[in-house]
């Protein structure tokens, strides 16, 4: 019998920028063995250091840990009066080390939006994110975003 250790999910802090940067650099190294390709990819990454410096102090970003180890995180911000909605949550980037982490972070973003009475959540448009949020009936919102309504229609 194995006991599954649950994730601890907390508001990400600016003091965790270095840890998140290291986590992303390791993932880039694993995905792109060629150093030149890694550098090129890092220029276009949504988790660049300046993005982390912008997003983390906002209090809308969350980090997932298991036994103290970083398992994933998301960067988000509220959008006011966007797309004819009063309040929406924009999830800029989600990174994760397991499907469990992905699912829990996506569900958390949805729950936060509902709890705060936001009308929508926007996620990056990818098949892996779509798999995590399919039960929320997402709609494609342009080529790079998926949208979930968080209020009853």
mmCIF file of C-alpha atoms in Angstrom:
data_model
loop_
_atom_site.group_PDB
_atom_site.id
_atom_site.type_symbol
_atom_site.label_atom_id
_atom_site.label_comp_id
_atom_site.label_asym_id
_atom_site.label_seq_id
_atom_site.Cartn_x
_atom_site.Cartn_y
_atom_site.Cartn_z
ATOM 1 C CA UNK A 1 0.000 0.000 0.000
ATOM 2 C CA UNK A 2 1.456 3.363 -1.017
ATOM 3 C CA UNK A 3 0.426 6.646 0.495
ATOM 4 C CA UNK A 4 0.109 9.462 -2.020
ATOM 5 C CA UNK A 5 1.619 12.647 -0.664
ATOM 6 C CA UNK A 6 -0.571 15.582 -1.553
ATOM 7 C CA UNK A 7 0.558 18.837 -3.036
ATOM 8 C CA UNK A 8 0.921 21.951 -0.967
ATOM 9 C CA UNK A 9 -0.235 24.942 -3.014
ATOM 10 C CA UNK A 10 0.651 28.426 -1.833
ATOM 11 C CA UNK A 11 0.687 31.964 -3.162
ATOM 12 C CA UNK A 12 4.023 32.375 -4.953
ATOM 13 C CA UNK A 13 6.363 34.904 -3.393
ATOM 14 C CA UNK A 14 8.938 37.210 -5.026
ATOM 15 C CA UNK A 15 11.602 35.420 -2.955
ATOM 16 C CA UNK A 16 10.937 32.318 -5.112
ATOM 17 C CA UNK A 17 12.015 33.935 -8.402
ATOM 18 C CA UNK A 18 15.437 32.259 -8.376
ATOM 19 C CA UNK A 19 13.968 28.839 -7.601
ATOM 20 C CA UNK A 20 11.377 29.155 -10.381
ATOM 21 C CA UNK A 21 14.055 30.380 -12.817
ATOM 22 C CA UNK A 22 16.257 27.387 -11.961
ATOM 23 C CA UNK A 23 13.284 25.044 -12.398
ATOM 24 C CA UNK A 24 12.578 26.518 -15.841
ATOM 25 C CA UNK A 25 16.232 26.373 -16.880
ATOM 26 C CA UNK A 26 16.371 22.681 -15.961
ATOM 27 C CA UNK A 27 13.224 22.031 -17.995
ATOM 28 C CA UNK A 28 14.690 23.909 -20.963
ATOM 29 C CA UNK A 29 17.924 21.918 -20.689
ATOM 30 C CA UNK A 30 15.952 18.667 -20.650
ATOM 31 C CA UNK A 31 13.892 19.754 -23.689
ATOM 32 C CA UNK A 32 16.658 21.405 -25.717
ATOM 33 C CA UNK A 33 20.114 19.829 -25.295
ATOM 34 C CA UNK A 34 21.647 22.355 -27.721
ATOM 35 C CA UNK A 35 22.689 25.461 -25.789
ATOM 36 C CA UNK A 36 22.028 27.850 -28.683
ATOM 37 C CA UNK A 37 18.482 26.512 -29.071
ATOM 38 C CA UNK A 38 17.946 26.853 -25.312
ATOM 39 C CA UNK A 39 19.005 30.494 -25.413
ATOM 40 C CA UNK A 40 16.681 31.175 -28.342
ATOM 41 C CA UNK A 41 13.768 29.438 -26.582
ATOM 42 C CA UNK A 42 14.409 31.357 -23.356
ATOM 43 C CA UNK A 43 13.996 34.674 -25.225
ATOM 44 C CA UNK A 44 10.406 33.733 -26.033
ATOM 45 C CA UNK A 45 9.528 31.986 -22.791
ATOM 46 C CA UNK A 46 6.583 33.434 -20.828
ATOM 47 C CA UNK A 47 8.517 32.804 -17.609
ATOM 48 C CA UNK A 48 11.477 35.122 -18.248
ATOM 49 C CA UNK A 49 12.942 36.712 -15.162
ATOM 50 C CA UNK A 50 11.287 40.083 -15.884
ATOM 51 C CA UNK A 51 7.912 38.325 -16.199
ATOM 52 C CA UNK A 52 8.435 36.647 -12.831
ATOM 53 C CA UNK A 53 9.394 40.010 -11.319
ATOM 54 C CA UNK A 54 6.164 41.472 -12.675
ATOM 55 C CA UNK A 55 3.756 38.654 -11.819
ATOM 56 C CA UNK A 56 4.931 37.257 -8.466
ATOM 57 C CA UNK A 57 4.398 40.385 -6.333
ATOM 58 C CA UNK A 58 0.789 40.599 -7.544
ATOM 59 C CA UNK A 59 -0.463 37.810 -5.273
ATOM 60 C CA UNK A 60 -2.293 36.014 -8.117
ATOM 61 C CA UNK A 61 0.428 33.438 -8.813
ATOM 62 C CA UNK A 62 0.566 30.056 -7.132
ATOM 63 C CA UNK A 63 3.259 27.471 -6.573
ATOM 64 C CA UNK A 64 2.809 23.744 -5.946
ATOM 65 C CA UNK A 65 5.210 21.777 -3.773
ATOM 66 C CA UNK A 66 5.493 18.165 -2.768
ATOM 67 C CA UNK A 67 7.706 17.432 0.221
ATOM 68 C CA UNK A 68 9.204 20.891 -0.251
ATOM 69 C CA UNK A 69 10.141 20.370 -3.908
ATOM 70 C CA UNK A 70 8.779 22.660 -6.606
ATOM 71 C CA UNK A 71 6.315 20.670 -8.706
ATOM 72 C CA UNK A 72 4.740 23.493 -10.682
ATOM 73 C CA UNK A 73 3.307 26.969 -10.670
ATOM 74 C CA UNK A 74 1.172 29.386 -12.603
ATOM 75 C CA UNK A 75 1.501 33.080 -13.393
ATOM 76 C CA UNK A 76 -1.770 35.006 -13.479
ATOM 77 C CA UNK A 77 -3.270 38.451 -13.161
ATOM 78 C CA UNK A 78 -6.753 39.912 -12.959
ATOM 79 C CA UNK A 79 -8.063 41.745 -16.001
ATOM 80 C CA UNK A 80 -10.626 44.455 -15.411
ATOM 81 C CA UNK A 81 -13.117 45.437 -18.109
ATOM 82 C CA UNK A 82 -11.611 43.029 -20.643
ATOM 83 C CA UNK A 83 -13.625 41.410 -23.430
ATOM 84 C CA UNK A 84 -16.831 43.063 -22.145
ATOM 85 C CA UNK A 85 -16.422 41.431 -18.730
ATOM 86 C CA UNK A 86 -16.001 43.254 -15.429
ATOM 87 C CA UNK A 87 -13.353 40.911 -14.021
ATOM 88 C CA UNK A 88 -11.457 38.002 -15.523
ATOM 89 C CA UNK A 89 -8.399 36.000 -14.521
ATOM 90 C CA UNK A 90 -5.657 35.741 -17.146
ATOM 91 C CA UNK A 91 -3.376 32.730 -16.634
ATOM 92 C CA UNK A 92 -0.265 33.628 -18.582
ATOM 93 C CA UNK A 93 1.736 30.470 -17.971
ATOM 94 C CA UNK A 94 1.398 27.107 -16.250
ATOM 95 C CA UNK A 95 4.370 24.838 -15.682
ATOM 96 C CA UNK A 96 4.191 21.460 -13.985
ATOM 97 C CA UNK A 97 6.134 18.282 -13.352
ATOM 98 C CA UNK A 98 3.160 15.919 -13.255
ATOM 99 C CA UNK A 99 -0.373 15.666 -14.576
ATOM 100 C CA UNK A 100 -1.671 15.787 -11.001
ATOM 101 C CA UNK A 101 0.076 19.127 -10.526
ATOM 102 C CA UNK A 102 -1.272 20.444 -13.841
ATOM 103 C CA UNK A 103 -4.810 19.443 -12.950
ATOM 104 C CA UNK A 104 -4.682 20.885 -9.440
ATOM 105 C CA UNK A 105 -3.239 24.197 -10.639
ATOM 106 C CA UNK A 106 -5.862 24.538 -13.387
ATOM 107 C CA UNK A 107 -8.660 23.705 -10.947
ATOM 108 C CA UNK A 108 -7.255 26.215 -8.480
ATOM 109 C CA UNK A 109 -7.287 29.012 -11.077
ATOM 110 C CA UNK A 110 -10.926 28.215 -11.846
ATOM 111 C CA UNK A 111 -11.887 28.096 -8.142
ATOM 112 C CA UNK A 112 -10.133 31.388 -7.417
ATOM 113 C CA UNK A 113 -12.017 33.084 -10.247
ATOM 114 C CA UNK A 114 -15.347 31.713 -9.012
ATOM 115 C CA UNK A 115 -14.621 32.624 -5.389
ATOM 116 C CA UNK A 116 -13.735 36.189 -6.396
ATOM 117 C CA UNK A 117 -16.832 36.438 -8.628
ATOM 118 C CA UNK A 118 -14.790 36.825 -11.797
ATOM 119 C CA UNK A 119 -16.715 36.113 -14.983
ATOM 120 C CA UNK A 120 -14.008 34.241 -16.905
ATOM 121 C CA UNK A 121 -10.637 32.537 -16.749
ATOM 122 C CA UNK A 122 -8.307 32.577 -19.736
ATOM 123 C CA UNK A 123 -5.725 29.795 -20.083
ATOM 124 C CA UNK A 124 -2.934 29.198 -22.594
ATOM 125 C CA UNK A 125 -4.335 27.275 -25.564
ATOM 126 C CA UNK A 126 -2.619 23.901 -25.636
ATOM 127 C CA UNK A 127 -3.836 20.327 -25.786
ATOM 128 C CA UNK A 128 -2.400 19.486 -22.378
ATOM 129 C CA UNK A 129 -4.196 22.414 -20.732
ATOM 130 C CA UNK A 130 -7.373 21.595 -22.647
ATOM 131 C CA UNK A 131 -7.230 18.067 -21.183
ATOM 132 C CA UNK A 132 -6.998 19.513 -17.672
ATOM 133 C CA UNK A 133 -9.934 21.912 -18.042
ATOM 134 C CA UNK A 134 -12.236 19.964 -20.367
ATOM 135 C CA UNK A 135 -14.823 19.397 -17.616
ATOM 136 C CA UNK A 136 -15.274 23.197 -17.367
ATOM 137 C CA UNK A 137 -16.409 23.382 -21.020
ATOM 138 C CA UNK A 138 -13.662 25.685 -22.311
ATOM 139 C CA UNK A 139 -14.076 27.670 -25.506
ATOM 140 C CA UNK A 140 -11.311 28.710 -27.824
ATOM 141 C CA UNK A 141 -10.714 32.430 -27.478
ATOM 142 C CA UNK A 142 -8.369 33.247 -30.324
ATOM 143 C CA UNK A 143 -5.460 31.094 -31.349
ATOM 144 C CA UNK A 144 -3.518 31.416 -28.101
ATOM 145 C CA UNK A 145 -6.129 31.269 -25.358
ATOM 146 C CA UNK A 146 -8.898 29.099 -23.981
ATOM 147 C CA UNK A 147 -11.710 30.720 -22.035
ATOM 148 C CA UNK A 148 -13.893 29.296 -19.279
ATOM 149 C CA UNK A 149 -17.007 31.033 -18.005
ATOM 150 C CA UNK A 150 -17.031 30.988 -14.221
ATOM 151 C CA UNK A 151 -20.522 32.349 -13.664
ATOM 152 C CA UNK A 152 -23.817 30.723 -14.454
ATOM 153 C CA UNK A 153 -25.386 31.875 -17.707
#
